[in-house]
Coordinates of N, CA and C in Angstrom, one line a residue:
M759 N 33.3 -35.4 21.7 CA 32.5 -36.3 21.0 C 33.3 -37.1 20.0
G760 N 34.4 -36.7 19.6 CA 35.2 -37.4 18.6 C 34.9 -36.9 17.2
N761 N 35.6 -37.4 16.2 CA 35.4 -37.0 14.9 C 34.3 -37.8 14.2
A762 N 33.8 -37.2 13.1 CA 32.6 -37.8 12.5 C 32.8 -39.2 11.9
S763 N 34.0 -39.6 11.7 CA 34.3 -40.9 11.1 C 34.6 -41.9 12.1
S764 N 34.6 -41.6 13.4 CA 35.0 -42.6 14.4 C 34.0 -43.7 14.7
G765 N 32.7 -43.5 14.3 CA 31.7 -44.4 14.6 C 31.5 -45.5 13.6
G766 N 32.4 -45.7 12.6 CA 32.3 -46.7 11.6 C 31.5 -46.2 10.4
S767 N 31.0 -45.0 10.5 CA 30.3 -44.4 9.3 C 31.2 -44.0 8.2
S768 N 30.7 -44.1 7.0 CA 31.6 -43.7 5.9 C 31.5 -42.2 5.7
R769 N 30.6 -41.5 6.4 CA 30.5 -40.1 6.3 C 31.5 -39.4 7.2
T770 N 32.1 -38.4 6.6 CA 33.1 -37.6 7.4 C 32.6 -36.2 7.4
A771 N 33.3 -35.4 8.2 CA 32.9 -33.9 8.3 C 33.2 -33.2 7.0
D772 N 34.2 -33.7 6.3 CA 34.6 -33.1 5.0 C 34.4 -34.1 3.8
P773 N 33.3 -33.9 3.1 CA 33.0 -34.8 2.0 C 34.2 -34.8 0.9
A774 N 34.8 -33.7 0.7 CA 35.9 -33.6 -0.3 C 37.1 -34.5 0.2
A775 N 37.3 -34.5 1.5 CA 38.4 -35.3 2.0 C 38.1 -36.8 1.9
A776 N 36.8 -37.2 2.1 CA 36.4 -38.6 1.9 C 36.6 -39.0 0.4
R777 N 36.3 -38.1 -0.5 CA 36.4 -38.4 -1.9 C 37.9 -38.5 -2.3
A778 N 38.8 -38.0 -1.5 CA 40.2 -38.1 -1.8 C 40.9 -39.2 -1.1
D779 N 40.2 -40.0 -0.2 CA 40.8 -41.0 0.6 C 40.3 -42.4 0.0
P780 N 41.3 -43.2 -0.6 CA 40.9 -44.5 -1.2 C 40.4 -45.5 -0.2
S781 N 40.4 -45.2 1.1 CA 39.8 -46.2 2.1 C 38.3 -45.9 2.3
T782 N 37.8 -45.0 1.6 CA 36.3 -44.6 1.8 C 35.5 -45.0 0.6
P783 N 34.3 -45.4 0.9 CA 33.4 -45.7 -0.3 C 33.1 -44.4 -1.2
E784 N 33.2 -43.2 -0.6 CA 33.0 -42.0 -1.4 C 34.0 -41.9 -2.4
Y785 N 35.3 -42.2 -2.1 CA 36.3 -42.2 -3.1 C 36.0 -43.0 -4.3
W786 N 35.6 -44.3 -4.0 CA 35.4 -45.2 -5.1 C 34.1 -44.9 -5.9
R787 N 33.1 -44.3 -5.2 CA 31.9 -43.9 -5.9 C 32.3 -42.7 -6.8
A788 N 33.1 -41.8 -6.4 CA 33.5 -40.7 -7.2 C 34.3 -41.2 -8.4
Q789 N 35.2 -42.2 -8.2 CA 35.9 -42.8 -9.3 C 35.0 -43.4 -10.3
G790 N 34.0 -44.2 -9.7 CA 33.1 -44.9 -10.6 C 32.3 -43.9 -11.4
D791 N 31.8 -42.8 -10.8 CA 31.0 -41.8 -11.5 C 31.9 -41.1 -12.6
A792 N 33.1 -40.9 -12.3 CA 34.0 -40.2 -13.3 C 34.2 -41.1 -14.5
H793 N 34.4 -42.4 -14.2 CA 34.6 -43.4 -15.3 C 33.3 -43.5 -16.1
A794 N 32.1 -43.4 -15.4 CA 30.8 -43.5 -16.1 C 30.7 -42.3 -17.1
Q795 N 31.1 -41.1 -16.6 CA 31.0 -39.9 -17.5 C 32.0 -40.1 -18.7
A796 N 33.2 -40.6 -18.4 CA 34.2 -40.8 -19.5 C 33.7 -41.8 -20.5
R797 N 33.0 -42.9 -19.9 CA 32.4 -43.9 -20.8 C 31.4 -43.3 -21.7
N798 N 30.5 -42.6 -21.1 CA 29.4 -42.0 -21.9 C 29.9 -41.0 -23.0
A799 N 30.9 -40.2 -22.6 CA 31.5 -39.3 -23.6 C 32.2 -40.1 -24.7
A800 N 33.0 -41.1 -24.4 CA 33.7 -41.9 -25.4 C 32.7 -42.6 -26.3
F801 N 31.6 -43.1 -25.8 CA 30.6 -43.8 -26.7 C 29.9 -42.8 -27.5
A802 N 29.6 -41.6 -27.0 CA 29.0 -40.5 -27.8 C 29.9 -40.1 -28.9
A803 N 31.2 -39.9 -28.6 CA 32.2 -39.5 -29.6 C 32.4 -40.6 -30.6
S804 N 32.3 -41.9 -30.2 CA 32.5 -43.0 -31.1 C 31.3 -43.0 -32.1
K805 N 30.1 -42.7 -31.6 CA 28.9 -42.7 -32.5 C 29.1 -41.6 -33.5
E806 N 29.5 -40.4 -33.1 CA 29.7 -39.3 -34.0 C 30.8 -39.6 -35.0
A807 N 31.9 -40.2 -34.6 CA 33.0 -40.5 -35.5 C 32.5 -41.5 -36.5
Y808 N 31.7 -42.5 -36.1 CA 31.2 -43.5 -37.1 C 30.3 -42.8 -38.1
R809 N 29.4 -41.8 -37.6 CA 28.5 -41.1 -38.4 C 29.3 -40.3 -39.5
R810 N 30.4 -39.8 -39.1 CA 31.3 -39.0 -40.0 C 32.0 -39.9 -41.0
G811 N 32.0 -41.2 -40.7 CA 32.8 -42.1 -41.6 C 34.2 -42.5 -41.1
D812 N 34.5 -42.0 -40.0 CA 35.9 -42.2 -39.4 C 35.8 -43.5 -38.5
H813 N 35.7 -44.6 -39.2 CA 35.5 -45.9 -38.5 C 36.6 -46.3 -37.6
A814 N 37.9 -46.0 -38.0 CA 39.0 -46.4 -37.1 C 38.9 -45.6 -35.8
R815 N 38.6 -44.3 -35.9 CA 38.5 -43.5 -34.7 C 37.3 -44.0 -33.8
A816 N 36.2 -44.3 -34.5 CA 35.0 -44.8 -33.8 C 35.3 -46.1 -33.0
G817 N 36.1 -47.0 -33.6 CA 36.5 -48.2 -33.0 C 37.4 -47.9 -31.8
Q818 N 38.3 -47.0 -31.9 CA 39.2 -46.7 -30.8 C 38.4 -46.1 -29.7
L819 N 37.5 -45.2 -30.0 CA 36.7 -44.6 -28.9 C 35.7 -45.6 -28.3
S820 N 35.3 -46.5 -29.0 CA 34.4 -47.6 -28.5 C 35.2 -48.4 -27.5
R821 N 36.4 -48.8 -27.8 CA 37.3 -49.5 -26.9 C 37.6 -48.7 -25.6
E822 N 37.8 -47.4 -25.8 CA 38.0 -46.6 -24.6 C 36.8 -46.6 -23.7
G823 N 35.6 -46.5 -24.4 CA 34.4 -46.5 -23.6 C 34.2 -47.8 -22.8
K824 N 34.5 -48.9 -23.5 CA 34.4 -50.2 -22.8 C 35.4 -50.3 -21.6
Q825 N 36.6 -49.7 -21.8 CA 37.6 -49.8 -20.7 C 37.1 -48.9 -19.6
H826 N 36.5 -47.8 -19.8 CA 35.9 -46.9 -18.8 C 34.7 -47.7 -18.1
A827 N 33.9 -48.4 -18.9 CA 32.8 -49.1 -18.3 C 33.3 -50.2 -17.3
A828 N 34.4 -50.9 -17.7 CA 34.9 -51.9 -16.8 C 35.5 -51.3 -15.5
Q829 N 36.2 -50.1 -15.7 CA 36.7 -49.4 -14.5 C 35.6 -48.9 -13.6
C830 N 34.5 -48.4 -14.2 CA 33.4 -47.9 -13.5 C 32.8 -49.1 -12.6
D831 N 32.6 -50.2 -13.2 CA 32.1 -51.4 -12.5 C 33.0 -51.8 -11.3
Q832 N 34.3 -51.8 -11.6 CA 35.3 -52.2 -10.6 C 35.2 -51.2 -9.4
A833 N 35.2 -49.9 -9.7 CA 35.2 -48.9 -8.7 C 33.9 -49.0 -7.8
H834 N 32.8 -49.1 -8.5 CA 31.5 -49.3 -7.7 C 31.5 -50.5 -6.9
A835 N 32.1 -51.6 -7.4 CA 32.2 -52.8 -6.6 C 33.0 -52.6 -5.4
R836 N 34.1 -51.9 -5.5 CA 34.9 -51.6 -4.3 C 34.2 -50.8 -3.3
A837 N 33.4 -49.8 -3.8 CA 32.6 -48.9 -2.9 C 31.6 -49.8 -2.2
A838 N 30.9 -50.6 -2.9 CA 29.9 -51.5 -2.3 C 30.5 -52.4 -1.2
A839 N 31.7 -52.9 -1.5 CA 32.3 -53.8 -0.5 C 32.7 -53.0 0.8
L840 N 33.1 -51.8 0.6 CA 33.5 -51.0 1.8 C 32.2 -50.6 2.5
V841 N 31.2 -50.3 1.8 CA 29.9 -49.9 2.5 C 29.4 -51.1 3.3
L842 N 29.4 -52.3 2.7 CA 28.9 -53.5 3.4 C 29.7 -53.8 4.6
A843 N 31.1 -53.6 4.5 CA 31.9 -53.9 5.6 C 31.7 -52.9 6.8
Q844 N 31.5 -51.7 6.4 CA 31.2 -50.7 7.5 C 29.9 -50.8 8.1
H845 N 28.9 -51.1 7.3 CA 27.5 -51.1 7.9 C 27.2 -52.5 8.6
N846 N 27.9 -53.5 8.3 CA 27.6 -54.8 8.8 C 28.6 -55.3 9.8
A847 N 29.6 -54.5 10.1 CA 30.6 -54.9 11.2 C 29.8 -55.2 12.5
G848 N 30.0 -56.4 13.0 CA 29.4 -56.7 14.3 C 28.0 -57.3 14.2
R849 N 27.4 -57.3 13.0 CA 26.1 -57.8 12.8 C 26.2 -59.4 12.7
G850 N 25.2 -60.0 13.1 CA 25.1 -61.5 13.0 C 24.6 -61.9 11.6
P851 N 24.6 -63.2 11.4 CA 24.1 -63.7 10.1 C 22.7 -63.4 9.8
G852 N 21.9 -63.1 10.8 CA 20.5 -62.8 10.6 C 20.1 -61.4 10.2
E853 N 21.1 -60.5 10.0 CA 20.9 -59.1 9.7 C 21.8 -58.7 8.5
L854 N 21.3 -57.9 7.6 CA 22.1 -57.4 6.5 C 21.6 -56.0 6.3
D855 N 22.6 -55.0 6.5 CA 22.3 -53.6 6.3 C 22.7 -53.2 4.9
L856 N 21.7 -52.8 4.1 CA 21.9 -52.5 2.7 C 22.1 -51.0 2.4
H857 N 22.0 -50.2 3.4 CA 22.2 -48.7 3.3 C 23.4 -48.4 2.4
G858 N 23.3 -47.5 1.6 CA 24.5 -47.0 0.8 C 24.7 -47.8 -0.4
L859 N 24.0 -48.9 -0.7 CA 24.2 -49.7 -1.9 C 23.2 -49.2 -2.9
R860 N 23.6 -49.4 -4.2 CA 22.7 -49.2 -5.3 C 21.8 -50.4 -5.4
V861 N 20.7 -50.3 -6.1 CA 19.7 -51.4 -6.2 C 20.3 -52.6 -6.7
K862 N 21.1 -52.5 -7.8 CA 21.7 -53.7 -8.4 C 22.7 -54.4 -7.4
E863 N 23.4 -53.6 -6.7 CA 24.3 -54.1 -5.7 C 23.6 -54.8 -4.5
A864 N 22.5 -54.2 -4.1 CA 21.7 -54.7 -2.9 C 21.1 -56.0 -3.3
V865 N 20.6 -56.1 -4.6 CA 19.9 -57.3 -5.0 C 20.9 -58.5 -5.0
A866 N 22.1 -58.2 -5.5 CA 23.2 -59.2 -5.5 C 23.5 -59.7 -4.1
E867 N 23.6 -58.8 -3.2 CA 23.9 -59.1 -1.8 C 22.7 -59.9 -1.1
V868 N 21.5 -59.6 -1.4 CA 20.4 -60.3 -0.9 C 20.3 -61.7 -1.4
E869 N 20.6 -61.8 -2.7 CA 20.7 -63.2 -3.3 C 21.7 -64.0 -2.6
K870 N 22.8 -63.5 -2.3 CA 23.9 -64.2 -1.5 C 23.4 -64.6 -0.1
A871 N 22.7 -63.6 0.5 CA 22.3 -63.8 1.9 C 21.2 -64.9 1.9
I872 N 20.3 -64.9 1.0 CA 19.2 -65.9 0.9 C 19.9 -67.3 0.7
A873 N 20.8 -67.4 -0.2 CA 21.5 -68.7 -0.5 C 22.2 -69.2 0.7
A874 N 22.9 -68.3 1.4 CA 23.7 -68.6 2.6 C 22.7 -69.1 3.7
A875 N 21.6 -68.4 3.9 CA 20.6 -68.8 4.9 C 20.0 -70.1 4.7
R876 N 19.7 -70.4 3.4 CA 19.2 -71.7 3.1 C 20.2 -72.8 3.2
A877 N 21.5 -72.5 3.0 CA 22.5 -73.5 3.1 C 23.0 -73.8 4.5
A878 N 22.7 -72.9 5.4 CA 23.2 -73.0 6.8 C 22.7 -74.3 7.4
N879 N 23.4 -74.8 8.4 CA 23.1 -76.0 9.0 C 23.1 -75.7 10.5
P880 N 21.9 -75.7 11.2 CA 20.6 -75.8 10.7 C 20.2 -74.6 9.8
P881 N 19.2 -74.8 8.9 CA 18.8 -73.6 8.1 C 18.3 -72.4 8.9
Q882 N 18.7 -71.3 8.4 CA 18.3 -70.0 9.1 C 16.8 -69.9 8.9
Q883 N 16.1 -69.4 10.0 CA 14.7 -69.2 9.9 C 14.3 -67.8 9.5
R884 N 15.1 -66.8 9.9 CA 14.7 -65.4 9.7 C 15.9 -64.6 9.2
L885 N 15.6 -63.5 8.5 CA 16.6 -62.6 8.0 C 16.0 -61.2 8.0
V886 N 16.7 -60.3 8.7 CA 16.3 -58.9 8.7 C 17.1 -58.1 7.7
L887 N 16.5 -57.5 6.7 CA 17.1 -56.7 5.7 C 16.9 -55.3 6.0
I888 N 17.9 -54.5 6.3 CA 17.8 -53.1 6.6 C 18.0 -52.3 5.3
V889 N 16.8 -51.7 4.9 CA 16.8 -51.1 3.6 C 16.6 -49.6 3.7
G890 N 16.2 -49.1 4.8 CA 16.0 -47.7 5.0 C 14.6 -47.3 4.5
K891 N 14.3 -46.0 4.7 CA 13.0 -45.5 4.3 C 13.0 -44.8 2.9
G892 N 14.1 -44.7 2.3 CA 14.2 -43.9 1.1 C 14.4 -42.5 1.2
L893 N 14.8 -42.0 2.4 CA 15.0 -40.6 2.7 C 16.2 -40.0 1.8
H894 N 17.1 -40.8 1.4 CA 18.3 -40.3 0.6 C 18.1 -40.6 -0.9
S895 N 16.9 -41.2 -1.2 CA 16.6 -41.4 -2.6 C 16.2 -40.1 -3.3
A896 N 16.3 -40.1 -4.6 CA 15.8 -38.9 -5.4 C 14.3 -38.7 -5.1
D897 N 13.9 -37.5 -4.8 CA 12.6 -37.1 -4.5 C 12.0 -37.9 -3.3
G898 N 12.8 -38.5 -2.5 CA 12.4 -39.2 -1.3 C 11.6 -40.4 -1.6
I899 N 11.6 -40.9 -2.8 CA 10.9 -42.1 -3.2 C 11.8 -43.3 -3.1
P900 N 11.5 -44.2 -2.2 CA 12.4 -45.4 -2.0 C 12.5 -46.2 -3.3
K901 N 13.7 -46.7 -3.6 CA 14.0 -47.6 -4.7 C 14.4 -48.9 -4.2
L902 N 15.2 -48.9 -3.1 CA 15.7 -50.2 -2.6 C 14.6 -51.1 -2.0
K903 N 13.8 -50.5 -1.1 CA 12.8 -51.3 -0.4 C 11.9 -52.1 -1.4
P904 N 11.2 -51.4 -2.4 CA 10.4 -52.2 -3.2 C 11.1 -53.2 -4.1
A905 N 12.3 -52.9 -4.5 CA 13.1 -53.9 -5.3 C 13.4 -55.1 -4.4
I906 N 13.8 -54.9 -3.2 CA 14.2 -56.0 -2.3 C 13.0 -56.8 -1.9
E907 N 11.8 -56.2 -1.6 CA 10.6 -56.9 -1.3 C 10.2 -57.8 -2.5
G908 N 10.3 -57.2 -3.7 CA 9.9 -58.0 -4.9 C 10.8 -59.2 -5.1
L909 N 12.1 -59.0 -4.9 CA 13.1 -60.1 -5.0 C 12.8 -61.2 -4.0
V910 N 12.5 -60.8 -2.8 CA 12.3 -61.8 -1.7 C 11.0 -62.6 -2.0
R911 N 10.0 -61.9 -2.5 CA 8.7 -62.5 -2.9 C 8.9 -63.5 -4.0
R912 N 9.8 -63.2 -5.0 CA 10.0 -64.1 -6.1 C 10.7 -65.4 -5.6
H913 N 11.3 -65.3 -4.4 CA 11.9 -66.5 -3.8 C 10.9 -67.3 -3.0
N914 N 9.6 -66.8 -3.0 CA 8.5 -67.5 -2.3 C 8.8 -67.6 -0.8
L915 N 9.3 -66.5 -0.3 CA 9.6 -66.4 1.2 C 8.6 -65.4 1.8
R916 N 8.3 -65.6 3.1 CA 7.4 -64.7 3.8 C 8.1 -63.4 4.0
V917 N 7.4 -62.3 3.6 CA 8.0 -61.0 3.7 C 7.1 -60.1 4.5
T918 N 7.7 -59.5 5.6 CA 6.9 -58.6 6.4 C 7.7 -57.2 6.4
P919 N 7.2 -56.3 5.6 CA 7.8 -54.9 5.6 C 7.6 -54.2 7.0
G920 N 8.5 -53.4 7.4 CA 8.3 -52.6 8.6 C 8.6 -53.3 9.9
V921 N 9.2 -54.5 9.9 CA 9.6 -55.2 11.1 C 11.1 -55.5 11.1
P922 N 11.8 -55.1 12.1 CA 11.3 -54.6 13.4 C 11.1 -53.1 13.4
N923 N 11.4 -52.4 12.3 CA 11.0 -51.0 12.2 C 10.8 -50.6 10.8
A924 N 10.4 -49.4 10.5 CA 9.9 -49.0 9.2 C 11.0 -49.1 8.1
G925 N 12.2 -49.1 8.5 CA 13.3 -49.2 7.5 C 13.8 -50.6 7.2
C926 N 13.1 -51.6 7.7 CA 13.5 -53.0 7.6 C 12.5 -53.9 6.9
I927 N 12.9 -55.0 6.5 CA 12.1 -56.0 5.9 C 12.4 -57.3 6.6
L928 N 11.5 -58.0 7.2 CA 11.7 -59.3 7.8 C 11.4 -60.4 6.8
V929 N 12.3 -61.2 6.6 CA 12.2 -62.4 5.7 C 12.2 -63.6 6.5
E930 N 11.2 -64.5 6.3 CA 11.1 -65.7 7.1 C 11.1 -66.9 6.1
F931 N 12.0 -67.8 6.4 CA 12.2 -69.0 5.5 C 11.2 -70.1 6.0
V932 N 10.0 -70.1 5.4 CA 9.0 -71.0 5.8 C 8.7 -72.0 4.7
K933 N 8.1 -73.1 5.1 CA 7.7 -74.1 4.1 C 6.4 -73.5 3.4
P934 N 6.1 -73.9 2.2 CA 4.9 -73.5 1.5 C 3.6 -73.7 2.3
S935 N 3.6 -74.8 3.0 CA 2.4 -75.1 3.8 C 2.3 -74.1 5.0
E936 N 3.4 -73.5 5.4 CA 3.3 -72.6 6.6 C 3.0 -71.1 6.1
R937 N 3.0 -70.9 4.8 CA 2.8 -69.5 4.4 C 1.3 -69.1 4.5
G938 N 0.4 -70.0 4.6 CA -1.0 -69.7 4.7 C -1.6 -69.4 3.3
W939 N -2.9 -69.2 3.3 CA -3.5 -69.0 2.0 C -3.1 -67.7 1.3
V940 N -2.9 -66.7 2.1 CA -2.4 -65.4 1.5 C -1.1 -65.6 0.8
G941 N -0.1 -66.3 1.5 CA 1.2 -66.5 0.9 C 1.1 -67.4 -0.4
N942 N 0.2 -68.4 -0.4 CA 0.0 -69.2 -1.6 C -0.6 -68.4 -2.7
V943 N -1.5 -67.5 -2.4 CA -2.1 -66.7 -3.5 C -1.1 -65.7 -4.0
L944 N -0.3 -65.1 -3.1 CA 0.8 -64.2 -3.6 C 1.8 -64.9 -4.5
A945 N 2.2 -66.1 -4.0 CA 3.1 -66.9 -4.8 C 2.5 -67.2 -6.2
W946 N 1.3 -67.5 -6.2 CA 0.6 -67.9 -7.5 C 0.6 -66.6 -8.4
V947 N 0.2 -65.5 -7.8 CA 0.1 -64.2 -8.6 C 1.5 -63.8 -9.1
T948 N 2.6 -64.0 -8.3 CA 3.9 -63.5 -8.8 C 4.4 -64.5 -9.8
R949 N 3.9 -65.7 -10.0 CA 4.3 -66.5 -11.1 C 3.5 -66.2 -12.3
G950 N 2.5 -65.3 -12.2 CA 1.7 -65.0 -13.4 C 0.7 -66.0 -13.8
C951 N 0.2 -66.7 -12.8 CA -0.8 -67.8 -13.2 C -2.2 -67.4 -12.8
V952 N -2.5 -66.2 -12.8 CA -3.9 -65.8 -12.4 C -4.8 -65.8 -13.6
I953 N -5.9 -66.4 -13.5 CA -6.9 -66.5 -14.6 C -8.1 -65.6 -14.2
C954 N -8.3 -64.5 -14.9 CA -9.4 -63.6 -14.5 C -10.6 -63.8 -15.4

């Protein structure tokens, strides 16, 4: 059958080995998480030093916290880039697999995909966003799917959850006149213009 990493998946038989290999998203997620913990500890220590009146030490710890915050962001950005490359290798411009991304990262990628679809010549008509069912989310409650659906609706695009399967969202780039009355009402509601 081959090894667990031969199929382009970022998951390997040994998670500890993946976290030790800089070519894997797990490595960069672990780095990002470590920097996040160091950031939080530095900011907490800075606050305590300031409370004690040691302003020089508080400033030093605050700078350390900011440095860890920047390193955290860089590590998670590298992890996201690796995840996207792995999950979208061989996919056409009409599909985007967002599995393994955090909500903030996925939102940024969908914004880019929408802009690219609108700028394409001829304009792209459809986009399938693969968001999953939330099985790997805390308590099995999806975070990615509702966030992406809301984002796409704010762009006044037609959104059909569950197409072509339950873990996907179909986005259609249609003119306002093609959205139908339901689409127009939803666009109106999302702009906050409802008078009750």
